[in-house]
Amino acid sequence: MLLEPRLVKLSTRTGAEVRRTLPNARKRMIGAWAFADHIGPTAQDDGMVIAAHPHTGLQTATWLFEGRFEHRDSIGTVQFIEPGQLNLMTAGRGIAHSELALSDSRILHSVQLWIALPDSVRKMAPEFEHQGDLAKLQIDGISATVFAGELEGYPSARAATKIFSPMVGAELRLRSGAAGSLALTEAFEHGFLVVQGSVEIDGAHIATTTMDYREPGATSAHLVNTGDDEAIVIMLGGEPFNEPNVMWWNFIERSHDEIVEAREKWNARDAGIAEFEDQIGGWTPAPELPNVTLKARI
Ligand code: MN
């Protein structure tokens, strides 16, 4: 099943547009992966200037193909990120952060991913981690960097990334003409997001910016780069996340009332989230809620 992206204008200073494949009308989540935005390639200056805003109940995972970001947050983190590294922010009961694409690099190309936290840990204290030295694997013609969990058959290359449900996240690169087969964890569902190049998966061409979804039960995927340029694919997988939840704005909660509470506390600047200095300045209020009761969904 193909998950087509929809264009979303971010509420940033630059009004940058992103292509969002999760949540999708055809598939809301893939394992605990709840959100997938593909940004660029674009001029870095147009990319991302996102002032302080909160998150609850999720982890944000930032992955770059090109460019450089500065992340700052309410627990005191100041962290640059470059291609091949992971910034992982665990919001737990609440954190705020800002993201600034630095103008010292001409092109910005990245994915921003969210991971829903299971009920047992979703009220944990916020944390931040930077993974700058992730394991790389060569599997046939596929160069893989695992940024969350592990690829089936390669437990020794498990990412040190702190995750809270069975899942995998990896960047796959194939040179022109290269091909390779990956074993898939049978209990996982998977999504393959083509971010660059011309890629066939199990014989079907998957258009750039589109995600190819596989239900649990699949045991392998065969990837071929049929184009002249290097191909890049983001692979997301996980055990189906079976906790009904509500995603609204930057929050993942379990009910409409919890969303209302998170919104009111943030807008009253009474969310127990410290304010912090950055190069952007300002603070992002939560928008009005829709005039309907938000329903928890799986
Ligand atoms: Mn954010």
PDB file of C-alpha atoms and ligand atoms in Angstrom:
ATOM      1  CA  MET A   1       0.000   0.000   0.000  1.00  0.00           C
ATOM      2  CA  LEU A   2       1.340   3.422  -0.938  1.00  0.00           C
ATOM      3  CA  LEU A   3       1.119   6.303   1.510  1.00  0.00           C
ATOM      4  CA  GLU A   4       1.139   9.511  -0.514  1.00  0.00           C
ATOM      5  CA  PRO A   5       2.505  12.651   1.138  1.00  0.00           C
ATOM      6  CA  ARG A   6       0.400  15.720   1.732  1.00  0.00           C
ATOM      7  CA  LEU A   7       1.868  19.212   1.661  1.00  0.00           C
ATOM      8  CA  VAL A   8       1.764  20.956   5.030  1.00  0.00           C
ATOM      9  CA  LYS A   9       2.879  24.499   5.693  1.00  0.00           C
ATOM     10  CA  LEU A  10       4.753  24.630   8.981  1.00  0.00           C
ATOM     11  CA  SER A  11       4.003  27.457  11.359  1.00  0.00           C
ATOM     12  CA  THR A  12       7.575  28.670  11.135  1.00  0.00           C
ATOM     13  CA  ARG A  13       8.984  32.094  10.443  1.00  0.00           C
ATOM     14  CA  THR A  14       9.723  31.006   6.896  1.00  0.00           C
ATOM     15  CA  GLY A  15       6.474  29.171   6.200  1.00  0.00           C
ATOM     16  CA  ALA A  16       8.425  26.150   5.026  1.00  0.00           C
ATOM     17  CA  GLU A  17       6.417  23.405   3.350  1.00  0.00           C
ATOM     18  CA  VAL A  18       6.939  19.776   4.275  1.00  0.00           C
ATOM     19  CA  ARG A  19       5.632  16.510   2.850  1.00  0.00           C
ATOM     20  CA  ARG A  20       3.827  14.518   5.548  1.00  0.00           C
ATOM     21  CA  THR A  21       3.316  10.773   5.080  1.00  0.00           C
ATOM     22  CA  LEU A  22       2.331  10.001   8.693  1.00  0.00           C
ATOM     23  CA  PRO A  23      -0.299  10.282   9.951  1.00  0.00           C
ATOM     24  CA  ASN A  24      -1.954   9.309   6.682  1.00  0.00           C
ATOM     25  CA  ALA A  25      -5.607   8.748   5.778  1.00  0.00           C
ATOM     26  CA  ARG A  26      -4.709   5.168   4.858  1.00  0.00           C
ATOM     27  CA  LYS A  27      -2.433   4.421   7.844  1.00  0.00           C
ATOM     28  CA  ARG A  28      -2.209   6.500  10.962  1.00  0.00           C
ATOM     29  CA  MET A  29       0.917   5.051  12.579  1.00  0.00           C
ATOM     30  CA  ILE A  30       3.615   2.475  11.786  1.00  0.00           C
ATOM     31  CA  GLY A  31       4.448   0.820  15.075  1.00  0.00           C
ATOM     32  CA  ALA A  32       5.028   3.706  17.465  1.00  0.00           C
ATOM     33  CA  TRP A  33       6.127   5.956  14.553  1.00  0.00           C
ATOM     34  CA  ALA A  34       3.381   8.550  14.614  1.00  0.00           C
ATOM     35  CA  PHE A  35       4.595  11.329  12.401  1.00  0.00           C
ATOM     36  CA  ALA A  36       6.873  11.622   9.379  1.00  0.00           C
ATOM     37  CA  ASP A  37       7.688  14.974   7.768  1.00  0.00           C
ATOM     38  CA  HIS A  38      10.093  15.164   4.831  1.00  0.00           C
ATOM     39  CA  ILE A  39      11.704  18.586   4.408  1.00  0.00           C
ATOM     40  CA  GLY A  40      13.658  19.733   1.358  1.00  0.00           C
ATOM     41  CA  PRO A  41      15.975  19.612  -0.345  1.00  0.00           C
ATOM     42  CA  THR A  42      15.601  23.375  -0.126  1.00  0.00           C
ATOM     43  CA  ALA A  43      17.718  26.430   0.543  1.00  0.00           C
ATOM     44  CA  GLN A  44      18.742  26.166   4.150  1.00  0.00           C
ATOM     45  CA  ASP A  45      17.614  29.739   4.847  1.00  0.00           C
ATOM     46  CA  ASP A  46      14.073  28.785   3.816  1.00  0.00           C
ATOM     47  CA  GLY A  47      14.168  25.568   5.769  1.00  0.00           C
ATOM     48  CA  MET A  48      13.403  25.701   9.424  1.00  0.00           C
ATOM     49  CA  VAL A  49      13.175  28.516  11.908  1.00  0.00           C
ATOM     50  CA  ILE A  50      10.888  27.081  14.515  1.00  0.00           C
ATOM     51  CA  ALA A  51      10.485  29.049  17.719  1.00  0.00           C
ATOM     52  CA  ALA A  52       9.967  27.460  21.139  1.00  0.00           C
ATOM     53  CA  HIS A  53       7.008  25.077  21.197  1.00  0.00           C
ATOM     54  CA  PRO A  54       6.054  22.190  23.489  1.00  0.00           C
ATOM     55  CA  HIS A  55       5.620  18.443  23.115  1.00  0.00           C
ATOM     56  CA  THR A  56       4.044  15.822  25.364  1.00  0.00           C
ATOM     57  CA  GLY A  57       3.735  12.044  25.217  1.00  0.00           C
ATOM     58  CA  LEU A  58       6.181  11.476  22.366  1.00  0.00           C
ATOM     59  CA  GLN A  59       9.777  11.461  21.223  1.00  0.00           C
ATOM     60  CA  THR A  60      10.984  13.640  18.345  1.00  0.00           C
ATOM     61  CA  ALA A  61      13.663  12.179  16.114  1.00  0.00           C
ATOM     62  CA  THR A  62      15.565  14.520  13.790  1.00  0.00           C
ATOM     63  CA  TRP A  63      17.602  13.078  10.908  1.00  0.00           C
ATOM     64  CA  LEU A  64      19.445  15.104   8.281  1.00  0.00           C
ATOM     65  CA  PHE A  65      20.560  14.201   4.763  1.00  0.00           C
ATOM     66  CA  GLU A  66      22.070  17.643   4.176  1.00  0.00           C
ATOM     67  CA  GLY A  67      22.364  20.802   6.252  1.00  0.00           C
ATOM     68  CA  ARG A  68      22.878  21.677   9.883  1.00  0.00           C
ATOM     69  CA  PHE A  69      20.417  22.427  12.697  1.00  0.00           C
ATOM     70  CA  GLU A  70      20.723  23.899  16.122  1.00  0.00           C
ATOM     71  CA  HIS A  71      18.415  22.403  18.731  1.00  0.00           C
ATOM     72  CA  ARG A  72      17.746  24.088  22.078  1.00  0.00           C
ATOM     73  CA  ASP A  73      15.326  22.972  24.731  1.00  0.00           C
ATOM     74  CA  SER A  74      13.842  23.643  28.149  1.00  0.00           C
ATOM     75  CA  ILE A  75      16.095  21.161  29.935  1.00  0.00           C
ATOM     76  CA  GLY A  76      19.167  23.135  28.917  1.00  0.00           C
ATOM     77  CA  THR A  77      20.283  21.294  25.793  1.00  0.00           C
ATOM     78  CA  VAL A  78      22.111  23.122  23.007  1.00  0.00           C
ATOM     79  CA  GLN A  79      22.985  20.599  20.311  1.00  0.00           C
ATOM     80  CA  PHE A  80      24.017  20.903  16.682  1.00  0.00           C
ATOM     81  CA  ILE A  81      23.107  18.085  14.369  1.00  0.00           C
ATOM     82  CA  GLU A  82      24.644  17.101  11.040  1.00  0.00           C
ATOM     83  CA  PRO A  83      23.875  14.393   8.461  1.00  0.00           C
ATOM     84  CA  GLY A  84      24.204  10.847   9.783  1.00  0.00           C
ATOM     85  CA  GLN A  85      23.468  11.850  13.372  1.00  0.00           C
ATOM     86  CA  LEU A  86      20.295  11.574  15.417  1.00  0.00           C
ATOM     87  CA  ASN A  87      18.748  14.071  17.795  1.00  0.00           C
ATOM     88  CA  LEU A  88      16.201  12.313  19.977  1.00  0.00           C
ATOM     89  CA  MET A  89      14.093  14.310  22.388  1.00  0.00           C
ATOM     90  CA  THR A  90      11.867  12.418  24.798  1.00  0.00           C
ATOM     91  CA  ALA A  91       9.088  14.804  25.781  1.00  0.00           C
ATOM     92  CA  GLY A  92       7.464  12.640  28.439  1.00  0.00           C
ATOM     93  CA  ARG A  93       5.212  14.889  30.544  1.00  0.00           C
ATOM     94  CA  GLY A  94       6.417  18.008  28.765  1.00  0.00           C
ATOM     95  CA  ILE A  95       9.332  19.784  27.132  1.00  0.00           C
ATOM     96  CA  ALA A  96       9.765  22.761  24.814  1.00  0.00           C
ATOM     97  CA  HIS A  97      12.337  23.135  22.063  1.00  0.00           C
ATOM     98  CA  SER A  98      13.333  25.329  19.147  1.00  0.00           C
ATOM     99  CA  GLU A  99      14.976  24.343  15.883  1.00  0.00           C
ATOM    100  CA  LEU A 100      17.088  26.589  13.703  1.00  0.00           C
ATOM    101  CA  ALA A 101      18.528  25.664  10.328  1.00  0.00           C
ATOM    102  CA  LEU A 102      21.908  27.377  10.240  1.00  0.00           C
ATOM    103  CA  SER A 103      22.780  29.504   7.237  1.00  0.00           C
ATOM    104  CA  ASP A 104      26.300  28.106   6.940  1.00  0.00           C
ATOM    105  CA  SER A 105      25.143  25.299   4.697  1.00  0.00           C
ATOM    106  CA  ARG A 106      23.359  25.872   1.433  1.00  0.00           C
ATOM    107  CA  ILE A 107      20.918  22.981   1.293  1.00  0.00           C
ATOM    108  CA  LEU A 108      18.605  21.548   3.937  1.00  0.00           C
ATOM    109  CA  HIS A 109      17.192  18.056   3.556  1.00  0.00           C
ATOM    110  CA  SER A 110      15.812  16.139   6.527  1.00  0.00           C
ATOM    111  CA  VAL A 111      13.089  14.077   8.098  1.00  0.00           C
ATOM    112  CA  GLN A 112      11.374  14.895  11.361  1.00  0.00           C
ATOM    113  CA  LEU A 113       9.781  11.887  13.023  1.00  0.00           C
ATOM    114  CA  TRP A 114       7.676  11.373  16.119  1.00  0.00           C
ATOM    115  CA  ILE A 115       7.513   8.239  18.227  1.00  0.00           C
ATOM    116  CA  ALA A 116       4.489   7.751  20.512  1.00  0.00           C
ATOM    117  CA  LEU A 117       5.362   6.836  24.088  1.00  0.00           C
ATOM    118  CA  PRO A 118       3.566   3.859  25.668  1.00  0.00           C
ATOM    119  CA  ASP A 119       1.283   4.629  28.582  1.00  0.00           C
ATOM    120  CA  SER A 120       3.777   3.242  31.104  1.00  0.00           C
ATOM    121  CA  VAL A 121       6.331   5.972  30.381  1.00  0.00           C
ATOM    122  CA  ARG A 122       4.433   8.829  28.770  1.00  0.00           C
ATOM    123  CA  LYS A 123       4.537  10.940  31.956  1.00  0.00           C
ATOM    124  CA  MET A 124       8.281  10.447  32.470  1.00  0.00           C
ATOM    125  CA  ALA A 125      10.619  13.388  32.966  1.00  0.00           C
ATOM    126  CA  PRO A 126      11.884  14.824  29.676  1.00  0.00           C
ATOM    127  CA  GLU A 127      15.252  13.741  28.268  1.00  0.00           C
ATOM    128  CA  PHE A 128      17.438  14.534  25.289  1.00  0.00           C
ATOM    129  CA  GLU A 129      20.105  12.484  23.561  1.00  0.00           C
ATOM    130  CA  HIS A 130      22.386  12.953  20.570  1.00  0.00           C
ATOM    131  CA  GLN A 131      23.719   9.918  18.721  1.00  0.00           C
ATOM    132  CA  GLY A 132      26.742  10.947  16.694  1.00  0.00           C
ATOM    133  CA  ASP A 133      28.366   7.565  16.176  1.00  0.00           C
ATOM    134  CA  LEU A 134      25.715   5.156  14.919  1.00  0.00           C
ATOM    135  CA  ALA A 135      26.600   1.740  13.537  1.00  0.00           C
ATOM    136  CA  LYS A 136      26.769   1.377   9.752  1.00  0.00           C
ATOM    137  CA  LEU A 137      26.065  -1.899   8.005  1.00  0.00           C
ATOM    138  CA  GLN A 138      26.659  -3.067   4.457  1.00  0.00           C
ATOM    139  CA  ILE A 139      23.944  -5.528   3.439  1.00  0.00           C
ATOM    140  CA  ASP A 140      24.393  -6.525  -0.203  1.00  0.00           C
ATOM    141  CA  GLY A 141      24.273  -3.186  -2.044  1.00  0.00           C
ATOM    142  CA  ILE A 142      22.550  -1.385   0.837  1.00  0.00           C
ATOM    143  CA  SER A 143      24.514   0.895   3.178  1.00  0.00           C
ATOM    144  CA  ALA A 144      22.385   1.097   6.328  1.00  0.00           C
ATOM    145  CA  THR A 145      22.665   3.385   9.340  1.00  0.00           C
ATOM    146  CA  VAL A 146      20.432   2.189  12.148  1.00  0.00           C
ATOM    147  CA  PHE A 147      19.193   5.078  14.291  1.00  0.00           C
ATOM    148  CA  ALA A 148      16.602   3.240  16.420  1.00  0.00           C
ATOM    149  CA  GLY A 149      16.327  -0.416  17.407  1.00  0.00           C
ATOM    150  CA  GLU A 150      17.945  -2.996  15.146  1.00  0.00           C
ATOM    151  CA  LEU A 151      17.683  -4.525  11.697  1.00  0.00           C
ATOM    152  CA  GLU A 152      16.522  -8.149  11.645  1.00  0.00           C
ATOM    153  CA  GLY A 153      19.571 -10.404  11.780  1.00  0.00           C
ATOM    154  CA  TYR A 154      21.977  -7.687  12.975  1.00  0.00           C
ATOM    155  CA  PRO A 155      21.481  -7.423  16.751  1.00  0.00           C
ATOM    156  CA  SER A 156      25.109  -6.394  17.248  1.00  0.00           C
ATOM    157  CA  ALA A 157      24.411  -3.183  15.325  1.00  0.00           C
ATOM    158  CA  ARG A 158      21.542  -2.190  17.587  1.00  0.00           C
ATOM    159  CA  ALA A 159      21.322   1.587  18.012  1.00  0.00           C
ATOM    160  CA  ALA A 160      21.987   2.843  21.540  1.00  0.00           C
ATOM    161  CA  THR A 161      18.997   5.141  21.070  1.00  0.00           C
ATOM    162  CA  LYS A 162      16.579   4.943  24.003  1.00  0.00           C
ATOM    163  CA  ILE A 163      13.250   3.611  22.746  1.00  0.00           C
ATOM    164  CA  PHE A 164      10.263   2.272  24.641  1.00  0.00           C
ATOM    165  CA  SER A 165       8.528  -0.146  22.277  1.00  0.00           C
ATOM    166  CA  PRO A 166       9.752  -2.754  19.761  1.00  0.00           C
ATOM    167  CA  MET A 167      10.709  -0.804  16.659  1.00  0.00           C
ATOM    168  CA  VAL A 168      13.359  -0.028  14.078  1.00  0.00           C
ATOM    169  CA  GLY A 169      14.444   3.081  12.210  1.00  0.00           C
ATOM    170  CA  ALA A 170      17.209   3.132   9.598  1.00  0.00           C
ATOM    171  CA  GLU A 171      18.584   5.148   6.701  1.00  0.00           C
ATOM    172  CA  LEU A 172      19.275   3.010   3.624  1.00  0.00           C
ATOM    173  CA  ARG A 173      21.514   4.247   0.804  1.00  0.00           C
ATOM    174  CA  LEU A 174      22.080   2.527  -2.531  1.00  0.00           C
ATOM    175  CA  ARG A 175      24.463   3.638  -5.261  1.00  0.00           C
ATOM    176  CA  SER A 176      23.290   3.721  -8.857  1.00  0.00           C
ATOM    177  CA  GLY A 177      22.594   0.160  -9.963  1.00  0.00           C
ATOM    178  CA  ALA A 178      22.961  -1.286  -6.456  1.00  0.00           C
ATOM    179  CA  ALA A 179      20.474  -3.764  -4.986  1.00  0.00           C
ATOM    180  CA  GLY A 180      19.988  -5.642  -1.746  1.00  0.00           C
ATOM    181  CA  SER A 181      17.579  -7.685   0.316  1.00  0.00           C
ATOM    182  CA  LEU A 182      16.691  -6.901   3.909  1.00  0.00           C
ATOM    183  CA  ALA A 183      15.184  -9.381   6.332  1.00  0.00           C
ATOM    184  CA  LEU A 184      12.156  -7.860   8.079  1.00  0.00           C
ATOM    185  CA  THR A 185      10.973  -8.536  11.626  1.00  0.00           C
ATOM    186  CA  GLU A 186       7.788 -10.540  11.048  1.00  0.00           C
ATOM    187  CA  ALA A 187       5.885  -9.013  13.979  1.00  0.00           C
ATOM    188  CA  PHE A 188       6.538  -5.482  12.709  1.00  0.00           C
ATOM    189  CA  GLU A 189       4.713  -3.365  10.190  1.00  0.00           C
ATOM    190  CA  HIS A 190       7.041  -1.281   8.007  1.00  0.00           C
ATOM    191  CA  GLY A 191       7.181   1.840   5.927  1.00  0.00           C
ATOM    192  CA  PHE A 192       9.841   2.664   3.323  1.00  0.00           C
ATOM    193  CA  LEU A 193       9.968   6.388   2.581  1.00  0.00           C
ATOM    194  CA  VAL A 194      11.925   7.186  -0.590  1.00  0.00           C
ATOM    195  CA  VAL A 195      13.570  10.553   0.024  1.00  0.00           C
ATOM    196  CA  GLN A 196      15.892  10.632  -2.988  1.00  0.00           C
ATOM    197  CA  GLY A 197      16.469   8.750  -6.215  1.00  0.00           C
ATOM    198  CA  SER A 198      14.673   6.102  -8.185  1.00  0.00           C
ATOM    199  CA  VAL A 199      13.857   3.008  -6.141  1.00  0.00           C
ATOM    200  CA  GLU A 200      12.087  -0.272  -6.738  1.00  0.00           C
ATOM    201  CA  ILE A 201      10.947  -2.321  -3.768  1.00  0.00           C
ATOM    202  CA  ASP A 202      10.000  -5.924  -4.566  1.00  0.00           C
ATOM    203  CA  GLY A 203       9.698  -4.971  -8.222  1.00  0.00           C
ATOM    204  CA  ALA A 204       7.451  -1.914  -7.800  1.00  0.00           C
ATOM    205  CA  HIS A 205       8.709   1.611  -8.456  1.00  0.00           C
ATOM    206  CA  ILE A 206       8.131   3.805  -5.389  1.00  0.00           C
ATOM    207  CA  ALA A 207       7.987   7.490  -6.267  1.00  0.00           C
ATOM    208  CA  THR A 208      10.244   9.875  -4.391  1.00  0.00           C
ATOM    209  CA  THR A 209       8.530  11.334  -1.289  1.00  0.00           C
ATOM    210  CA  THR A 210       6.100   8.386  -1.134  1.00  0.00           C
ATOM    211  CA  MET A 211       6.057   5.713   1.578  1.00  0.00           C
ATOM    212  CA  ASP A 212       5.598   2.031   0.754  1.00  0.00           C
ATOM    213  CA  TYR A 213       3.719   0.328   3.628  1.00  0.00           C
ATOM    214  CA  ARG A 214       4.013  -3.362   4.582  1.00  0.00           C
ATOM    215  CA  GLU A 215       1.681  -5.099   7.034  1.00  0.00           C
ATOM    216  CA  PRO A 216       3.057  -7.373   9.770  1.00  0.00           C
ATOM    217  CA  GLY A 217       3.984 -10.784   8.380  1.00  0.00           C
ATOM    218  CA  ALA A 218       6.394  -9.604   5.687  1.00  0.00           C
ATOM    219  CA  THR A 219       9.805 -11.244   6.065  1.00  0.00           C
ATOM    220  CA  SER A 220      11.919  -9.511   3.430  1.00  0.00           C
ATOM    221  CA  ALA A 221      12.165  -6.543   1.121  1.00  0.00           C
ATOM    222  CA  HIS A 222      14.316  -6.299  -2.007  1.00  0.00           C
ATOM    223  CA  LEU A 223      15.491  -2.818  -2.929  1.00  0.00           C
ATOM    224  CA  VAL A 224      17.010  -1.731  -6.247  1.00  0.00           C
ATOM    225  CA  ASN A 225      18.345   1.681  -7.249  1.00  0.00           C
ATOM    226  CA  THR A 226      17.209   2.007 -10.874  1.00  0.00           C
ATOM    227  CA  GLY A 227      18.411   5.594 -11.314  1.00  0.00           C
ATOM    228  CA  ASP A 228      21.658   7.443 -11.932  1.00  0.00           C
ATOM    229  CA  ASP A 229      21.840   9.174  -8.538  1.00  0.00           C
ATOM    230  CA  GLU A 230      22.374   7.736  -5.095  1.00  0.00           C
ATOM    231  CA  ALA A 231      19.074   6.575  -3.612  1.00  0.00           C
ATOM    232  CA  ILE A 232      18.088   7.243  -0.002  1.00  0.00           C
ATOM    233  CA  VAL A 233      15.265   5.439   1.805  1.00  0.00           C
ATOM    234  CA  ILE A 234      14.094   5.852   5.398  1.00  0.00           C
ATOM    235  CA  MET A 235      12.839   2.579   6.842  1.00  0.00           C
ATOM    236  CA  LEU A 236      10.468   2.708   9.816  1.00  0.00           C
ATOM    237  CA  GLY A 237       9.071  -0.377  11.509  1.00  0.00           C
ATOM    238  CA  GLY A 238       7.517  -1.518  14.729  1.00  0.00           C
ATOM    239  CA  GLU A 239       4.986  -3.655  16.507  1.00  0.00           C
ATOM    240  CA  PRO A 240       1.529  -2.184  15.907  1.00  0.00           C
ATOM    241  CA  PHE A 241       0.939   0.423  18.627  1.00  0.00           C
ATOM    242  CA  ASN A 242      -2.249  -0.796  20.270  1.00  0.00           C
ATOM    243  CA  GLU A 243      -2.950   2.072  22.671  1.00  0.00           C
ATOM    244  CA  PRO A 244      -5.715   4.386  21.446  1.00  0.00           C
ATOM    245  CA  ASN A 245      -4.337   7.925  21.517  1.00  0.00           C
ATOM    246  CA  VAL A 246      -5.124  11.455  20.465  1.00  0.00           C
ATOM    247  CA  MET A 247      -2.639  13.471  18.415  1.00  0.00           C
ATOM    248  CA  TRP A 248      -3.295  17.188  18.268  1.00  0.00           C
ATOM    249  CA  TRP A 249      -0.833  19.979  17.466  1.00  0.00           C
ATOM    250  CA  ASN A 250       2.377  18.945  19.249  1.00  0.00           C
ATOM    251  CA  PHE A 251       0.808  16.679  21.838  1.00  0.00           C
ATOM    252  CA  ILE A 252       0.055  12.954  22.011  1.00  0.00           C
ATOM    253  CA  GLU A 253      -2.358  12.193  24.841  1.00  0.00           C
ATOM    254  CA  ARG A 254      -4.983   9.558  25.590  1.00  0.00           C
ATOM    255  CA  SER A 255      -8.153  11.672  25.635  1.00  0.00           C
ATOM    256  CA  HIS A 256      -9.701  14.955  24.492  1.00  0.00           C
ATOM    257  CA  ASP A 257      -9.621  16.236  28.078  1.00  0.00           C
ATOM    258  CA  GLU A 258      -5.885  15.602  28.363  1.00  0.00           C
ATOM    259  CA  ILE A 259      -5.324  17.556  25.144  1.00  0.00           C
ATOM    260  CA  VAL A 260      -7.408  20.453  26.502  1.00  0.00           C
ATOM    261  CA  GLU A 261      -5.347  20.426  29.691  1.00  0.00           C
ATOM    262  CA  ALA A 262      -1.993  20.300  27.897  1.00  0.00           C
ATOM    263  CA  ARG A 263      -3.057  23.181  25.624  1.00  0.00           C
ATOM    264  CA  GLU A 264      -4.365  25.354  28.455  1.00  0.00           C
ATOM    265  CA  LYS A 265      -1.286  24.849  30.606  1.00  0.00           C
ATOM    266  CA  TRP A 266       1.088  25.696  27.741  1.00  0.00           C
ATOM    267  CA  ASN A 267      -0.833  28.803  26.751  1.00  0.00           C
ATOM    268  CA  ALA A 268      -0.983  29.925  30.407  1.00  0.00           C
ATOM    269  CA  ARG A 269       2.789  29.379  30.612  1.00  0.00           C
ATOM    270  CA  ASP A 270       2.017  27.055  33.498  1.00  0.00           C
ATOM    271  CA  ALA A 271       2.997  23.661  32.020  1.00  0.00           C
ATOM    272  CA  GLY A 272       5.983  23.112  34.308  1.00  0.00           C
ATOM    273  CA  ILE A 273       8.221  23.692  31.259  1.00  0.00           C
ATOM    274  CA  ALA A 274      11.131  26.106  31.691  1.00  0.00           C
ATOM    275  CA  GLU A 275      11.576  28.990  29.275  1.00  0.00           C
ATOM    276  CA  PHE A 276      14.952  29.195  27.556  1.00  0.00           C
ATOM    277  CA  GLU A 277      17.073  31.485  25.412  1.00  0.00           C
ATOM    278  CA  ASP A 278      17.767  30.839  21.757  1.00  0.00           C
ATOM    279  CA  GLN A 279      18.782  32.731  18.602  1.00  0.00           C
ATOM    280  CA  ILE A 280      15.178  32.841  17.383  1.00  0.00           C
ATOM    281  CA  GLY A 281      13.300  34.373  20.274  1.00  0.00           C
ATOM    282  CA  GLY A 282       9.617  34.166  20.961  1.00  0.00           C
ATOM    283  CA  TRP A 283       7.224  31.496  21.999  1.00  0.00           C
ATOM    284  CA  THR A 284       4.587  29.621  20.025  1.00  0.00           C
ATOM    285  CA  PRO A 285       1.048  29.553  21.438  1.00  0.00           C
ATOM    286  CA  ALA A 286      -1.151  26.541  20.780  1.00  0.00           C
ATOM    287  CA  PRO A 287      -3.907  27.253  18.248  1.00  0.00           C
ATOM    288  CA  GLU A 288      -7.640  27.052  18.956  1.00  0.00           C
ATOM    289  CA  LEU A 289      -9.026  23.553  19.358  1.00  0.00           C
ATOM    290  CA  PRO A 290     -11.503  22.382  16.713  1.00  0.00           C
ATOM    291  CA  ASN A 291     -15.122  22.616  17.771  1.00  0.00           C
ATOM    292  CA  VAL A 292     -15.480  18.838  18.104  1.00  0.00           C
ATOM    293  CA  THR A 293     -14.469  16.260  20.691  1.00  0.00           C
ATOM    294  CA  LEU A 294     -11.195  14.656  19.671  1.00  0.00           C
ATOM    295  CA  LYS A 295     -11.501  10.871  19.664  1.00  0.00           C
ATOM    296  CA  ALA A 296      -8.768   8.485  20.734  1.00  0.00           C
ATOM    297  CA  ARG A 297      -7.771   6.208  17.850  1.00  0.00           C
ATOM    298  CA  ILE A 298      -5.397   3.361  17.300  1.00  0.00           C
TER     299      ILE A 298
HETATM  300 MN    MN B   1       9.006  20.118  17.712  1.00  0.00          MN
END
